[in-house]
Tab-separated table of C-alpha atoms in Angstrom:
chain	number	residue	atom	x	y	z
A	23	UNK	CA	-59.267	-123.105	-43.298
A	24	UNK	CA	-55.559	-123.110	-43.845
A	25	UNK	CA	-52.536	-121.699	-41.211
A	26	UNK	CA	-51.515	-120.018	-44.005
A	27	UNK	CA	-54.521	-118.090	-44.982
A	28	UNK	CA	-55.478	-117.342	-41.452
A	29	UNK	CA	-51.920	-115.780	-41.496
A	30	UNK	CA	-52.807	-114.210	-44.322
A	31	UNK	CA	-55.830	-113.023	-42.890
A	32	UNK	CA	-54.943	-111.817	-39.731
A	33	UNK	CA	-52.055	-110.136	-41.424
A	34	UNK	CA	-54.638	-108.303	-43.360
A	35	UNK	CA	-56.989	-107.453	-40.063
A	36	UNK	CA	-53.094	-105.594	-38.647
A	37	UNK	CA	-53.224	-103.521	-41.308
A	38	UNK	CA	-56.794	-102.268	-42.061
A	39	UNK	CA	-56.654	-101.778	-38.329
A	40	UNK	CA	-53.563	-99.482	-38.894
A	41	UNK	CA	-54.889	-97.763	-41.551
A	42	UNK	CA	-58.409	-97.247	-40.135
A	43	UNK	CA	-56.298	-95.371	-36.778
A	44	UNK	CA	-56.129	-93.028	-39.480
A	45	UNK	CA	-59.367	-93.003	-41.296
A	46	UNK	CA	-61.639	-92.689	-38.433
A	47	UNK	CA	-60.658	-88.749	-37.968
A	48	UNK	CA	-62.528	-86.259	-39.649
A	49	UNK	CA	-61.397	-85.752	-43.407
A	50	UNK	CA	-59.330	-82.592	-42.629
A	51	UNK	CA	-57.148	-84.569	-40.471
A	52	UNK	CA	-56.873	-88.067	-42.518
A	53	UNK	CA	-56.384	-85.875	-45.135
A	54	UNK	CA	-52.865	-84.765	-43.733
A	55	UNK	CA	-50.563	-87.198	-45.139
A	56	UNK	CA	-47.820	-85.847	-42.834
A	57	UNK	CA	-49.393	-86.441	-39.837
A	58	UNK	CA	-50.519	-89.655	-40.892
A	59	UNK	CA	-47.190	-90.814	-41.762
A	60	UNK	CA	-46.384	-89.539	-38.093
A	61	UNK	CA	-48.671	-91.705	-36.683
A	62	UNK	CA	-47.867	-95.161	-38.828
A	63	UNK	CA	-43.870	-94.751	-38.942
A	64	UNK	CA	-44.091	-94.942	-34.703
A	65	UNK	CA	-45.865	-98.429	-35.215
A	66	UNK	CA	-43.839	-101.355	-35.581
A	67	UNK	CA	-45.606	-103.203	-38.206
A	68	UNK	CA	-44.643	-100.901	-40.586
A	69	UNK	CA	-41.552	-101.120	-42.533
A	70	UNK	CA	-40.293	-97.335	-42.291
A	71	UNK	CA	-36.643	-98.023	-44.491
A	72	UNK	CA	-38.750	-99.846	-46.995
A	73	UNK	CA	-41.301	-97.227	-47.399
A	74	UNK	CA	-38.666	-94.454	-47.136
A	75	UNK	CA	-36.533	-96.074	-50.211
A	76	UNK	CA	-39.828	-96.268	-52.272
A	77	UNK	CA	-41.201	-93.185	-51.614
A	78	UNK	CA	-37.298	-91.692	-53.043
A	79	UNK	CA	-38.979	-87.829	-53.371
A	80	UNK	CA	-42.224	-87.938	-52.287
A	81	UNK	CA	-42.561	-86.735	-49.151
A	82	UNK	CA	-44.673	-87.541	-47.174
A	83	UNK	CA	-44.873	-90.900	-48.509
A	84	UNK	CA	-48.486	-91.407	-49.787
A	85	UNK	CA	-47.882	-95.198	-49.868
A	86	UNK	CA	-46.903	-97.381	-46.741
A	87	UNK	CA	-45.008	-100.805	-46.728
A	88	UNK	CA	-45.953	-102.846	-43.857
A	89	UNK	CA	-43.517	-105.358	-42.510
A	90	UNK	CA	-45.976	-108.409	-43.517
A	91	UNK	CA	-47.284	-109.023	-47.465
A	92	UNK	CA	-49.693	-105.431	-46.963
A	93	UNK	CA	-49.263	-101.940	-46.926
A	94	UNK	CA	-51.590	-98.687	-47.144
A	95	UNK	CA	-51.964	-96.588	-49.149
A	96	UNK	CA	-53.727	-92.558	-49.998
A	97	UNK	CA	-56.630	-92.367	-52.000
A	98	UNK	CA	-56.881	-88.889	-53.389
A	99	UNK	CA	-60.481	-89.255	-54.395
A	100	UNK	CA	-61.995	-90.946	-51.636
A	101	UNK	CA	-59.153	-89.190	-48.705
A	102	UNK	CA	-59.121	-92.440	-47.223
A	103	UNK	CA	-55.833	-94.908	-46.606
A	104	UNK	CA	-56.587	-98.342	-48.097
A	105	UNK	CA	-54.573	-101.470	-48.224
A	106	UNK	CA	-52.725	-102.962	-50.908
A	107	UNK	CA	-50.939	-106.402	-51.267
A	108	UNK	CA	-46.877	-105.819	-52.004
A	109	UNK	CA	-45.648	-109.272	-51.468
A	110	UNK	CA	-46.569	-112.809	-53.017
A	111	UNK	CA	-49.134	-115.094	-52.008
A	112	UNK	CA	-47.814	-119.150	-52.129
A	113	UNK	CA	-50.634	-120.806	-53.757
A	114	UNK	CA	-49.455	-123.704	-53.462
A	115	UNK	CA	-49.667	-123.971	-49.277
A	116	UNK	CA	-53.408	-123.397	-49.340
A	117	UNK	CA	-53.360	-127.151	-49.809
A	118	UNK	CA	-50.569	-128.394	-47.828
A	119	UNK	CA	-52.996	-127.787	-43.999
């Protein structure tokens, strides 16, 4: 496997582990974006200006930017935080290792 997807991947593994902090309380309390938000602005692989900007009026922010390519975000229906993918991904490197 590639350096860069095992950065990639391990990025990934930073973040669910971030987001499941959160979703391994009881629904009640993953359910409280506020708190949440709490929680993942004191950790420093999330990108708290970026996700402030984006968020403009929403607040709490139901969508977090990490500092790497991922972020989490609220799911309404399911009341769990999943991750998303905000930057680009260089195809082009999975070759070059």
């Amino acid at each position: 496997m590639s350096t860069y997807l095992d950065d990639l991947w391990n990025d990934l593994e930073k973040t669910w582990d971030l987001a499941m902090e959160i979703n391994d309380l009881p629904e009640a309390e993953r359910s409280d974006v506020a708190a949440a938000w709490e929680k993942f602005k004191a950790s420093e692989l999330v990108d708290t200006g970026r996700t402030e900007q984006e968020a403009q009026s929403q607040t709490p922010p139901q969508k977090v930017f990490c500092t790497n390519i991922y972020g989490i975000q609220y799911n309404t229906e399911t009341k769990y935080w999943i991750p998303f993918r905000h930057g680009d991904i260089d195809l082009a490197k999975f070759t070059e290792d």
